[in-house]
mmCIF file of C-alpha atoms and ligand atoms in Angstrom:
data_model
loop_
_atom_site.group_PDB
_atom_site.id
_atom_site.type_symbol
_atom_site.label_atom_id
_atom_site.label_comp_id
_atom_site.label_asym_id
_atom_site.label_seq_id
_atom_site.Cartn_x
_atom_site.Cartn_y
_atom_site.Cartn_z
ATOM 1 C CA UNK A 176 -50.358 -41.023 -34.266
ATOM 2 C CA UNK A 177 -49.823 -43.048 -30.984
ATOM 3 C CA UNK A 178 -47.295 -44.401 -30.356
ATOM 4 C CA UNK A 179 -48.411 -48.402 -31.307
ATOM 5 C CA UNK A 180 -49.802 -47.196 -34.456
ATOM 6 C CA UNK A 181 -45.840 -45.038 -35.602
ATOM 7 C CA UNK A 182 -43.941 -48.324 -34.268
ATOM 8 C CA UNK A 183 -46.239 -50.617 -36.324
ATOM 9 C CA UNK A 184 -45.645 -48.293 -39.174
ATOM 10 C CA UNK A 185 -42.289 -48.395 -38.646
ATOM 11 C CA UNK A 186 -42.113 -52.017 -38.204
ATOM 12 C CA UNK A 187 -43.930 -51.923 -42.174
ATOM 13 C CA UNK A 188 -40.474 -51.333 -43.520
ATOM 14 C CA UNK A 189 -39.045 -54.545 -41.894
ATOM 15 C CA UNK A 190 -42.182 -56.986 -43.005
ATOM 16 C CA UNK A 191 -42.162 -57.153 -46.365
ATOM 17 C CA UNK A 192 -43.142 -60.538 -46.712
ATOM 18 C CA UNK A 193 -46.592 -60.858 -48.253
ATOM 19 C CA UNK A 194 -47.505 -63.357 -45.603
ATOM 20 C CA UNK A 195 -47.020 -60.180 -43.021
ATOM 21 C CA UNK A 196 -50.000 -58.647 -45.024
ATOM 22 C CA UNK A 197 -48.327 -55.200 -44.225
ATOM 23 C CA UNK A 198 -49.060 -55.604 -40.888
ATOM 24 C CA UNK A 199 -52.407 -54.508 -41.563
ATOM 25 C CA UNK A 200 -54.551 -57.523 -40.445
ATOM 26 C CA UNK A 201 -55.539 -59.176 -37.338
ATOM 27 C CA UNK A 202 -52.845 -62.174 -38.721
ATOM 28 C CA UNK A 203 -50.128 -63.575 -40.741
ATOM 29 C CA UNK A 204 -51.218 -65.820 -43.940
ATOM 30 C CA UNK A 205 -48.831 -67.891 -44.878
ATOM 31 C CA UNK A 206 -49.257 -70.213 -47.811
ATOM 32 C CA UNK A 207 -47.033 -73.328 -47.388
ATOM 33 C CA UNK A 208 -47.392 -77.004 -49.235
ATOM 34 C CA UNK A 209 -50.402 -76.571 -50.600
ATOM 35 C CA UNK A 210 -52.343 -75.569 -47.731
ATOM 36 C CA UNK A 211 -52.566 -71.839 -46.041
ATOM 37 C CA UNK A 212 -51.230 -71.389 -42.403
ATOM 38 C CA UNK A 213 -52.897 -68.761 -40.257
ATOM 39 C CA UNK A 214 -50.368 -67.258 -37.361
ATOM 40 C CA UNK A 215 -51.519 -64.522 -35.024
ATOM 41 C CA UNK A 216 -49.362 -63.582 -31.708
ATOM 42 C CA UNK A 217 -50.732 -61.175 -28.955
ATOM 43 C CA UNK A 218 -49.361 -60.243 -25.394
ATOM 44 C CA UNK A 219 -51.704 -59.479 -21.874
ATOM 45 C CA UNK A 220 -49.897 -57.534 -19.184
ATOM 46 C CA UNK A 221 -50.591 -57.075 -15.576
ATOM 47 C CA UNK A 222 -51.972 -53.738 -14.844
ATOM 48 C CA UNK A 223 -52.636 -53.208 -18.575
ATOM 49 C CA UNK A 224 -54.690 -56.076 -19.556
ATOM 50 C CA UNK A 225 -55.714 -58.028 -16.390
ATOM 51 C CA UNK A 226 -56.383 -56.440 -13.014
ATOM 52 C CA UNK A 227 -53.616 -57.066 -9.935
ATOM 53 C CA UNK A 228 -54.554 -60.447 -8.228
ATOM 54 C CA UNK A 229 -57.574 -61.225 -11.187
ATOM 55 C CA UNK A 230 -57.718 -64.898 -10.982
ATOM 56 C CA UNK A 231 -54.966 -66.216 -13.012
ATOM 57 C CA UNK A 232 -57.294 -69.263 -14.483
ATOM 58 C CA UNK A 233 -59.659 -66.287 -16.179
ATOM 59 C CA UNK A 234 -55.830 -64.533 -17.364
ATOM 60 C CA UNK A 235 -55.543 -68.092 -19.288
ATOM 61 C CA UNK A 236 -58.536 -68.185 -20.540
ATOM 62 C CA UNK A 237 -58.545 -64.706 -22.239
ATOM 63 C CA UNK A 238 -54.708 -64.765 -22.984
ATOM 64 C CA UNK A 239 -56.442 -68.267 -25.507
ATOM 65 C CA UNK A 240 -59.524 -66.857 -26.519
ATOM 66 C CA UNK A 241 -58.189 -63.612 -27.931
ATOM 67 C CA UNK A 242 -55.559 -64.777 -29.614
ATOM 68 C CA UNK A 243 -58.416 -67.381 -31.186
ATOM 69 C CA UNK A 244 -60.309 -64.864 -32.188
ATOM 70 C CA UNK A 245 -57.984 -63.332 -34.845
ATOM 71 C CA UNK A 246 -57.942 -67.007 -35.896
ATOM 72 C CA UNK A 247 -61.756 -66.324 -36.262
ATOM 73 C CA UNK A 248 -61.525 -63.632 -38.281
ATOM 74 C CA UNK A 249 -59.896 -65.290 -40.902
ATOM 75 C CA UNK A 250 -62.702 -68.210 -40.824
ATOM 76 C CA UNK A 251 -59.382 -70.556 -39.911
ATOM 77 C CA UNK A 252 -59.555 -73.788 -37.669
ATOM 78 C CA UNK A 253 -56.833 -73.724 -35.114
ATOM 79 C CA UNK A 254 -54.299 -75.798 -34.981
ATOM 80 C CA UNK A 255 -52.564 -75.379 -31.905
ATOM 81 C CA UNK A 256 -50.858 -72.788 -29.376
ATOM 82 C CA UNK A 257 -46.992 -72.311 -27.859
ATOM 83 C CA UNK A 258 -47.206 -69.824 -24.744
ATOM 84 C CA UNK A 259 -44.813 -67.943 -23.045
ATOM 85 C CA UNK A 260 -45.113 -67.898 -19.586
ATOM 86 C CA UNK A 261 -43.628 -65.680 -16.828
ATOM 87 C CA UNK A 262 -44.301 -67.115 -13.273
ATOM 88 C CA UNK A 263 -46.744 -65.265 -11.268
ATOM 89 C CA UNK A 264 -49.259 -64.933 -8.341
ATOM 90 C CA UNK A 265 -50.561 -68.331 -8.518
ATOM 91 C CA UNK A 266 -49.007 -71.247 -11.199
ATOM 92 C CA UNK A 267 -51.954 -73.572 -10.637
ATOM 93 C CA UNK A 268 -54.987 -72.047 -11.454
ATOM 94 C CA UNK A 269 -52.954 -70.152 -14.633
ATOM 95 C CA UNK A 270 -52.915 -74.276 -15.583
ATOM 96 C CA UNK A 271 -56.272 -75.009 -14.359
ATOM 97 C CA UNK A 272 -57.587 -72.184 -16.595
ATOM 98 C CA UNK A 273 -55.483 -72.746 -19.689
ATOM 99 C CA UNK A 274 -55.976 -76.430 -19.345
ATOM 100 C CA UNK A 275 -60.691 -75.294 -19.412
ATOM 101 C CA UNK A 276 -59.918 -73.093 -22.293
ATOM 102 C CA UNK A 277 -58.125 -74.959 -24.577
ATOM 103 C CA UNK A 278 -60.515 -78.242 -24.082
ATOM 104 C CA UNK A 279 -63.648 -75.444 -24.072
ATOM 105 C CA UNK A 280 -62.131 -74.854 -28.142
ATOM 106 C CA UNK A 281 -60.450 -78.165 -28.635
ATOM 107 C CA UNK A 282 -57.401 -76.815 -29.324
ATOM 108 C CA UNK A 283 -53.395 -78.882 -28.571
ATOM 109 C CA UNK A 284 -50.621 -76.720 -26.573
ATOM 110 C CA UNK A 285 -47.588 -77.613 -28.750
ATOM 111 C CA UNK A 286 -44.922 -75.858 -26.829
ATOM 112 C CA UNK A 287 -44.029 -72.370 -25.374
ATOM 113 C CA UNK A 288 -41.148 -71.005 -23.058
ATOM 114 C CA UNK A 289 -41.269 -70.340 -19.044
ATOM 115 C CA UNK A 290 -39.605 -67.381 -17.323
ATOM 116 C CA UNK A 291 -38.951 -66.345 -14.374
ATOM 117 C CA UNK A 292 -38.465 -62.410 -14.009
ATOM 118 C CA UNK A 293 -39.123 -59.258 -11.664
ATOM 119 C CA UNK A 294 -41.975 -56.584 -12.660
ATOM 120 C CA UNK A 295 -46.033 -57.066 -14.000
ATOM 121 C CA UNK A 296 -46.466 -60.554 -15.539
ATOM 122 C CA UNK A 297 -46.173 -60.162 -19.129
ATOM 123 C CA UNK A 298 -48.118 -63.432 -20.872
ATOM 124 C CA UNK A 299 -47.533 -63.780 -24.581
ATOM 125 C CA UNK A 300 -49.348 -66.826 -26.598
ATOM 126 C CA UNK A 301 -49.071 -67.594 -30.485
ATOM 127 C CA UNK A 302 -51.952 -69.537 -32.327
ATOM 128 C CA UNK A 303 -51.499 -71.435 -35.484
ATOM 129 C CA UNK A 304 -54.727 -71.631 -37.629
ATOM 130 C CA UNK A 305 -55.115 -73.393 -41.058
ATOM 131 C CA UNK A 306 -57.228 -71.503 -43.585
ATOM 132 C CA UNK A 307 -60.576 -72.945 -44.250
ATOM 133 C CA UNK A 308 -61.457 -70.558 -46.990
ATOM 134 C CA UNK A 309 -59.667 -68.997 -49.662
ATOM 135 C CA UNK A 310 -58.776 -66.478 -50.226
ATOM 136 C CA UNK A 311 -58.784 -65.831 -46.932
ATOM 137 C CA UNK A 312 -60.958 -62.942 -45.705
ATOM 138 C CA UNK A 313 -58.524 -59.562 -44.550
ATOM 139 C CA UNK A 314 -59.227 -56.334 -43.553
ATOM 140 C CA UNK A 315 -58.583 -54.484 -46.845
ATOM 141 C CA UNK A 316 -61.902 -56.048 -48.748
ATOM 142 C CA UNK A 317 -64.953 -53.640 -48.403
ATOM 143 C CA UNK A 318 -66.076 -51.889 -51.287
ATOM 144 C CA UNK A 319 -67.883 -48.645 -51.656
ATOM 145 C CA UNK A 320 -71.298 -49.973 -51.575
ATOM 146 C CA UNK A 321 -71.272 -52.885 -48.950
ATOM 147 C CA UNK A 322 -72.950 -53.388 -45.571
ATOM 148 C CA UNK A 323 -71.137 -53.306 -42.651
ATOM 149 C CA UNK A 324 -71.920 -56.138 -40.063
ATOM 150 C CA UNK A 325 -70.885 -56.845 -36.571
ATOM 151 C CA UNK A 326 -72.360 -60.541 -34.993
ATOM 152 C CA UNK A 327 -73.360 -58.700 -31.629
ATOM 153 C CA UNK A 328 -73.235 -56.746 -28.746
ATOM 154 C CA UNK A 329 -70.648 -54.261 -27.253
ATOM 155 C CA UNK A 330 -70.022 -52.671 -24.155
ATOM 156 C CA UNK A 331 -70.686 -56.113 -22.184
ATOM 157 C CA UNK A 332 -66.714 -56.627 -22.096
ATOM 158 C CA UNK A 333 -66.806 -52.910 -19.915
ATOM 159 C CA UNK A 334 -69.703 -53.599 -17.995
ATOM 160 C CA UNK A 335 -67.360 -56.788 -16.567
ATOM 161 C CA UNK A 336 -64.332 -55.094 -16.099
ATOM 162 C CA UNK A 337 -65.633 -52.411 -13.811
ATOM 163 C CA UNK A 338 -67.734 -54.665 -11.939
ATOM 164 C CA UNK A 339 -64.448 -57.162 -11.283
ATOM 165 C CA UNK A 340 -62.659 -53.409 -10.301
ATOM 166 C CA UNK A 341 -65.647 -52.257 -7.903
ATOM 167 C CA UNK A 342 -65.939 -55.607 -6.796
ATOM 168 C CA UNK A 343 -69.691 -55.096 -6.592
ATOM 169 C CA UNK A 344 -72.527 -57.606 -7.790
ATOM 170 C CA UNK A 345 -72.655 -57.421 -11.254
ATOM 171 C CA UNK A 346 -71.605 -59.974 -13.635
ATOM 172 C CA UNK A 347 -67.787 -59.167 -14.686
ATOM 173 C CA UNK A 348 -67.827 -63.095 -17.327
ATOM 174 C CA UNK A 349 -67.876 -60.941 -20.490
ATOM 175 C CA UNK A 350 -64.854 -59.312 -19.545
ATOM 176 C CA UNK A 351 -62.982 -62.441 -17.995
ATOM 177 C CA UNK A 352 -64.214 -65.256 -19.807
ATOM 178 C CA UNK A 353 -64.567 -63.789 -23.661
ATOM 179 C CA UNK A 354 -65.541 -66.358 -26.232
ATOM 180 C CA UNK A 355 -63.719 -66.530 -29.818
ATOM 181 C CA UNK A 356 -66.539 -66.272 -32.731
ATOM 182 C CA UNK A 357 -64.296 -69.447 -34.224
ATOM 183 C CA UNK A 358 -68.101 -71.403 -36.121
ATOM 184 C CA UNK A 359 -69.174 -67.473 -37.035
ATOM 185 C CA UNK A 360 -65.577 -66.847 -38.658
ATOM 186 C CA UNK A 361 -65.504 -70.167 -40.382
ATOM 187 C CA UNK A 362 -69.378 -69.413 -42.243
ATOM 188 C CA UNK A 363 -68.856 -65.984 -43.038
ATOM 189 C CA UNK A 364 -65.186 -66.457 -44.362
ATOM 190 C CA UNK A 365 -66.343 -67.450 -47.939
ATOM 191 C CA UNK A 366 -69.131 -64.679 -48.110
ATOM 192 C CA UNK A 367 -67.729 -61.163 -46.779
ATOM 193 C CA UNK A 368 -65.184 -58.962 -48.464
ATOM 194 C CA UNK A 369 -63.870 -58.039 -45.567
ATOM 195 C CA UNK A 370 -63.587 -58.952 -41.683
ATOM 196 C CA UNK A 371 -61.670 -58.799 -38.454
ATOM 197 C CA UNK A 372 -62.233 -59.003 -34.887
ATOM 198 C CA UNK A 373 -63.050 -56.266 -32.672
ATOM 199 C CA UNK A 374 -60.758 -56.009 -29.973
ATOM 200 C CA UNK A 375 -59.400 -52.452 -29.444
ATOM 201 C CA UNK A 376 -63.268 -50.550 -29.480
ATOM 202 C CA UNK A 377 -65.678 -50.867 -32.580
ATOM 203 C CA UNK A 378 -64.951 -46.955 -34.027
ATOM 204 C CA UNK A 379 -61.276 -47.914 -34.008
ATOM 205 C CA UNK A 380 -60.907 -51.185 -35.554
ATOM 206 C CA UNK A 381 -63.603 -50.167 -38.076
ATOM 207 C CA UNK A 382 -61.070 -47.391 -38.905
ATOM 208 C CA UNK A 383 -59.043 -49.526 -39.273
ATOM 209 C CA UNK A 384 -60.394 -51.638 -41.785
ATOM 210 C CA UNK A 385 -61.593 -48.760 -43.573
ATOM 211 C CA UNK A 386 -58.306 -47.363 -44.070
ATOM 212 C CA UNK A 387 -56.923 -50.705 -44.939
ATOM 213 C CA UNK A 388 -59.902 -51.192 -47.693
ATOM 214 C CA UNK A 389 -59.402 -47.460 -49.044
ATOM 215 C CA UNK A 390 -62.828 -46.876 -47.662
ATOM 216 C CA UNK A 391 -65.396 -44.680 -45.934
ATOM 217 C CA UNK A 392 -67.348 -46.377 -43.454
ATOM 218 C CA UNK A 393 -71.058 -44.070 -42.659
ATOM 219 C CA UNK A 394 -71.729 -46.097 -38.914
ATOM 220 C CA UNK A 395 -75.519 -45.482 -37.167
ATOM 221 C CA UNK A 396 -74.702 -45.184 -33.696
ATOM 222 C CA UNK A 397 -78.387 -46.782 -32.784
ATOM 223 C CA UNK A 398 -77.664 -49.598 -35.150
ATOM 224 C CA UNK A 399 -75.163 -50.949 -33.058
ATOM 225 C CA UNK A 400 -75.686 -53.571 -30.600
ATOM 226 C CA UNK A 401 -74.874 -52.302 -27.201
ATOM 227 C CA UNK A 402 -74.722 -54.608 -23.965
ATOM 228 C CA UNK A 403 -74.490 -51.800 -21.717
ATOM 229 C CA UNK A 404 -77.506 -48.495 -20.563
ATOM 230 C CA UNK A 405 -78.155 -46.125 -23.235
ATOM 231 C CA UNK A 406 -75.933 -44.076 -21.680
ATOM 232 C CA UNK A 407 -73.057 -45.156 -22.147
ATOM 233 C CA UNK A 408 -73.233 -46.144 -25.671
ATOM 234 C CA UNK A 409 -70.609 -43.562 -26.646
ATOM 235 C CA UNK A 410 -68.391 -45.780 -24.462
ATOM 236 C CA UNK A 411 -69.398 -48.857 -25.449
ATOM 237 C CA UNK A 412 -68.838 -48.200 -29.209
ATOM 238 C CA UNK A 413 -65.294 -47.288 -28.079
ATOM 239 C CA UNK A 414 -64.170 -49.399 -24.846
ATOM 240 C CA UNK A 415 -63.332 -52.892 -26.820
ATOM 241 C CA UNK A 416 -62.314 -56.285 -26.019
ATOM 242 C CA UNK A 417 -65.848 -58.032 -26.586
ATOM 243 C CA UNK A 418 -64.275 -59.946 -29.635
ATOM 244 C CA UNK A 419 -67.459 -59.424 -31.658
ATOM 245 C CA UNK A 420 -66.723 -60.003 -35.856
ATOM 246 C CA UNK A 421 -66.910 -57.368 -37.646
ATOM 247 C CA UNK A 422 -67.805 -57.947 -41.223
ATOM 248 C CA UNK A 423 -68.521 -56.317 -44.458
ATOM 249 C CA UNK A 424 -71.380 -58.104 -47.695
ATOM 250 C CA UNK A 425 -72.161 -56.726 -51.226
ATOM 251 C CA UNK A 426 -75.404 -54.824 -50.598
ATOM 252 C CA UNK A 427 -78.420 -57.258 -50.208
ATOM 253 C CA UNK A 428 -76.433 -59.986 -49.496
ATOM 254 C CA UNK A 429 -77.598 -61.433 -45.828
ATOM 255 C CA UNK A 430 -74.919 -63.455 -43.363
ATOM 256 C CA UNK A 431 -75.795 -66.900 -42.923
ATOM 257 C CA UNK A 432 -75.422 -66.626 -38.720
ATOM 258 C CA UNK A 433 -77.196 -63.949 -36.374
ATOM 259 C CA UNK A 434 -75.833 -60.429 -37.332
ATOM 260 C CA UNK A 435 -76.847 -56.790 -37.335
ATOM 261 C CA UNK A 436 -76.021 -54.014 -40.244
ATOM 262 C CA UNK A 437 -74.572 -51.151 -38.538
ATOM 263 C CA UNK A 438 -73.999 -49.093 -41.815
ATOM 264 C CA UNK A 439 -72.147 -49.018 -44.741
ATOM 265 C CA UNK A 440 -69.142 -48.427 -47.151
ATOM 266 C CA UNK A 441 -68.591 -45.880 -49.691
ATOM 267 C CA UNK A 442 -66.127 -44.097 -51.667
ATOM 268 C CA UNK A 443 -63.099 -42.682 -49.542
ATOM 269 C CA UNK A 444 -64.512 -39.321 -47.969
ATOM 270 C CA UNK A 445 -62.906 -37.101 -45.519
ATOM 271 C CA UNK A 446 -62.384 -39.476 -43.004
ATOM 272 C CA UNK A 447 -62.193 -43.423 -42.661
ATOM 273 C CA UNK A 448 -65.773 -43.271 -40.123
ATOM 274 C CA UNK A 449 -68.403 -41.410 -40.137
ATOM 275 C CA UNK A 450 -70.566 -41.808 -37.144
ATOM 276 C CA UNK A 451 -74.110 -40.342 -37.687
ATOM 277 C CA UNK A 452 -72.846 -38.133 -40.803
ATOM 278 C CA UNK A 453 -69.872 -36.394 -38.401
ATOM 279 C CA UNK A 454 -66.502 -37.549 -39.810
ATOM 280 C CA UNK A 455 -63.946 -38.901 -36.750
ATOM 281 C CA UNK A 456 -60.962 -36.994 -38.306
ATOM 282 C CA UNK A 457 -58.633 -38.241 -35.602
ATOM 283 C CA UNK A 458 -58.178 -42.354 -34.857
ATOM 284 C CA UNK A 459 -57.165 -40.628 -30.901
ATOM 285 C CA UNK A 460 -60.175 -41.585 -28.726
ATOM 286 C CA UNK A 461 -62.274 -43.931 -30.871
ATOM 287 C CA UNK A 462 -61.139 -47.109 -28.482
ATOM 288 C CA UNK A 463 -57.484 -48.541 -27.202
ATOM 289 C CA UNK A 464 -54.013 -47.967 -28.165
ATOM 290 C CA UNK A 465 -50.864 -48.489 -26.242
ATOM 291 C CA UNK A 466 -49.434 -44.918 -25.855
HETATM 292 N N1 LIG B 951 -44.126 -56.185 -32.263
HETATM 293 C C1 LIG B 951 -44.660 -56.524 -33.458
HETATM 294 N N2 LIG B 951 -43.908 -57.170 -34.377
HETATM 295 C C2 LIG B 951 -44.420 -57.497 -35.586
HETATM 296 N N3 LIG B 951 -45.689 -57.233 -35.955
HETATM 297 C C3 LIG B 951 -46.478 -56.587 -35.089
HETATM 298 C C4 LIG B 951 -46.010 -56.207 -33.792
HETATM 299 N N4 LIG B 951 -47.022 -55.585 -33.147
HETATM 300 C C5 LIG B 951 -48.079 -55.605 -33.972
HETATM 301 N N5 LIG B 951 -47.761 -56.206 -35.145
HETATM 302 C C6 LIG B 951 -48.644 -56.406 -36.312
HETATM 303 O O1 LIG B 951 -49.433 -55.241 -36.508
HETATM 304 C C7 LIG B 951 -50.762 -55.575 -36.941
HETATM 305 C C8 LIG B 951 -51.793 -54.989 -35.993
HETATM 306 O O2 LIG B 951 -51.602 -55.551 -34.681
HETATM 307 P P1 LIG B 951 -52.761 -55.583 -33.598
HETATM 308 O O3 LIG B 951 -53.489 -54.280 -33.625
HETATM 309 O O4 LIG B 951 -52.165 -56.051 -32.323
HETATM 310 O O5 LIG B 951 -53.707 -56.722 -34.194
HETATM 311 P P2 LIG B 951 -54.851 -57.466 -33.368
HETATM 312 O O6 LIG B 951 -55.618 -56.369 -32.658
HETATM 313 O O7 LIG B 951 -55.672 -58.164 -34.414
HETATM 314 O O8 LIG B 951 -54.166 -58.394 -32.434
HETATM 315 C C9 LIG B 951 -50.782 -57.093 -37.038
HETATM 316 O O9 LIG B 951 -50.486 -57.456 -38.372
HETATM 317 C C10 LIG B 951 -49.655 -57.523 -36.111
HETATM 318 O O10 LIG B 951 -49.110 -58.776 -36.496
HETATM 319 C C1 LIG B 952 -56.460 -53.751 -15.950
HETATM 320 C C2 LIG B 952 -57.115 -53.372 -17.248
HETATM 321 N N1 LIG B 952 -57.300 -52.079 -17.552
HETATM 322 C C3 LIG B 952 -57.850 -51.736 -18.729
HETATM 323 C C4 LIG B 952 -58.256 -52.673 -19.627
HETATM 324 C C5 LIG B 952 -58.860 -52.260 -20.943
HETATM 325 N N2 LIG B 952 -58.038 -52.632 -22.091
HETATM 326 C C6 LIG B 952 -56.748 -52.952 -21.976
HETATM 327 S S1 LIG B 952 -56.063 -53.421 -23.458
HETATM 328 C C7 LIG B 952 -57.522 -53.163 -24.284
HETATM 329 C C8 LIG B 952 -57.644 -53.380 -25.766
HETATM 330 C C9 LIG B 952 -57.073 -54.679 -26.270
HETATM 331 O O1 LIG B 952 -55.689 -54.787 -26.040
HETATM 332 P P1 LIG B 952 -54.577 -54.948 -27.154
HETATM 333 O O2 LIG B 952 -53.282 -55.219 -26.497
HETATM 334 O O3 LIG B 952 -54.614 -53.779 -28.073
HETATM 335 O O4 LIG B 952 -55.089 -56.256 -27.905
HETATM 336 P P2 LIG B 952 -55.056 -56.597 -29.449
HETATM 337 O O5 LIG B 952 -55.874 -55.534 -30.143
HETATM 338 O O6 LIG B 952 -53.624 -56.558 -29.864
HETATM 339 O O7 LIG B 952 -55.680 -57.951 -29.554
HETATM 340 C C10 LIG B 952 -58.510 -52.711 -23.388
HETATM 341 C C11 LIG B 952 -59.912 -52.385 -23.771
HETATM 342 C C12 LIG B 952 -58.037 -54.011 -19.267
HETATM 343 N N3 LIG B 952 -58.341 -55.029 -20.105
HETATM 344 N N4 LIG B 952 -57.483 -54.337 -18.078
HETATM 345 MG MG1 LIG B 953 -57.609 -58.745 -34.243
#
């Protein structure tokens, strides 16, 4: 296990509220005065998630979309974001950037913290959602039976970062400036049985979900949706960060937005995937973890 997936296990034993989920979803659902309150939190580090000197306008932007994203997956409509903010490189365009994105989604900053400290700039942002749907779509939802969705491309998000790395021509937006599938969440959130975001590589996250729905998921490599040449689509199914949805139906059912089938569930086998009939015993090396 690595070591983000034994200190989220270990973390189980402390969140036993059922609005934590078990820690096995992309967010917290918390049902409060008659309405349902969607809460996600994630963190972008220097060196980890954002390249030394990257414009600090596109660290805002992605810092707000991918935290909007889990928001997506849960078909919610944001309500707002606090961010906590250590000084860095350049103060102004962080604004300038954060100031785009959250008019781009139409979304309020209600508050935050600012730091000052030594070291990588560490960003943190939470977003509040309310639900739109309910019950409110999670990752533990696919049935033996159902299709397995995604609503487009991967690989693109790759393609972007090594082209901002090399510095060369190519265009690096996918990478910099991802978009969160907010309209796609909120239409698919009363249909799927299950759905989250894919942020971490495709073959991990739809572990993930598989393990979380007591599943098997049977993936078609060529099925998938890749932005990137043919050969790298072993990378590209593993790489992450192109916030695509992934989704699962009841066979025959057919999204209402632009999707592609990718595979589908059945009764727990061997392992949670299995890509092209060879079971991926081992989550190490199907996309991102924090070791
Ligand atoms: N430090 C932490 N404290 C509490 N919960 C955490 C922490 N880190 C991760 N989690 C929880 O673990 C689950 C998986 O997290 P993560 O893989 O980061 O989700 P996502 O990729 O959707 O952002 C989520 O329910 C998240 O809230
Ligand atoms: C400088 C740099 N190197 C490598 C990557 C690739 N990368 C870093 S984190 C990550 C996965 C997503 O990060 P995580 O913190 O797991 O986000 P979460 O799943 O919690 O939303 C990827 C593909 C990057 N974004 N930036
Ligand atoms: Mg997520």
């Amino acid at each position: 296990m690595s070591r983000e997936a034994a200190f989220i296990a270990a973390l189980r034993g402390i969140a036993t509220h059922p609005a934590a989920r078990g820690l096995a979803d992309d967010c917290a659902v918390l049902e409060i005065g008659g309405e349902t309150l969607i809460l996600t939190h994630d963190a972008m580090a220097e060196g980890v998630h954002f390249l030394p000197g990257q414009d600090a306008a596109d660290v805002a932007w992605k810092l707000v979309a991918s935290n909007l994203s889990d928001l997506a997956a849960k078909g919610a409509e944001p309500l707002g974001v606090l961010l906590g903010y250590q000084f860095g490189p350049d103060d102004a365009r962080f604004l300038a950037g954060l100031e785009e994105v959250l008019v781009h989604f139409g979304v309020p900053l209600l508050g935050g913290d600012t730091i000052s400290a030594t070291g990588p700039q560490v960003l943190g942002l939470t977003a509040l959602g309310r639900a739109t749907h309910r019950p409110v779509p999670a990752r533990s939802g696919a049935r033996p039976g159902d299709a397995i969705w995604i609503t487009g491309p991967v690989g693109a998000a790759m393609l972007g970062f090594e082209a901002l790395r090399d510095a060369t021509a190519a265009d690096s937006a996918a990478f910099r400036r991802p978009l969160a599938r907010l309209a796609d969440g909120r239409a698919l959130a009363p249909l799927v049985s299950a759905m989250m975001d894919v942020s971490d590589g495709l073959l991990l996250d739809a572990s993930r979900m598989a393990r979380a729905s007591g599943v098997s998921f049977a993936i078609d490599s060529m099925a998938v949706p890749i932005a990137a040449p043919e050969a790298r689509r072993a990378e590209a199914l593993r790489w992450g960060e192109d916030y695509q949805l992934l989704f699962t139906l009841p066979e025959g059912a057919e999204p209402p937005i632009t999707a592609f089938q990718i595979g589908t569930a059945s009764a727990s086998a061997e392992a949670p995937v299995v890509l092209d009939g060879l079971p991926l015993t081992e989550a190490k090396g199907l996309g991102y973890e924090h070791s």
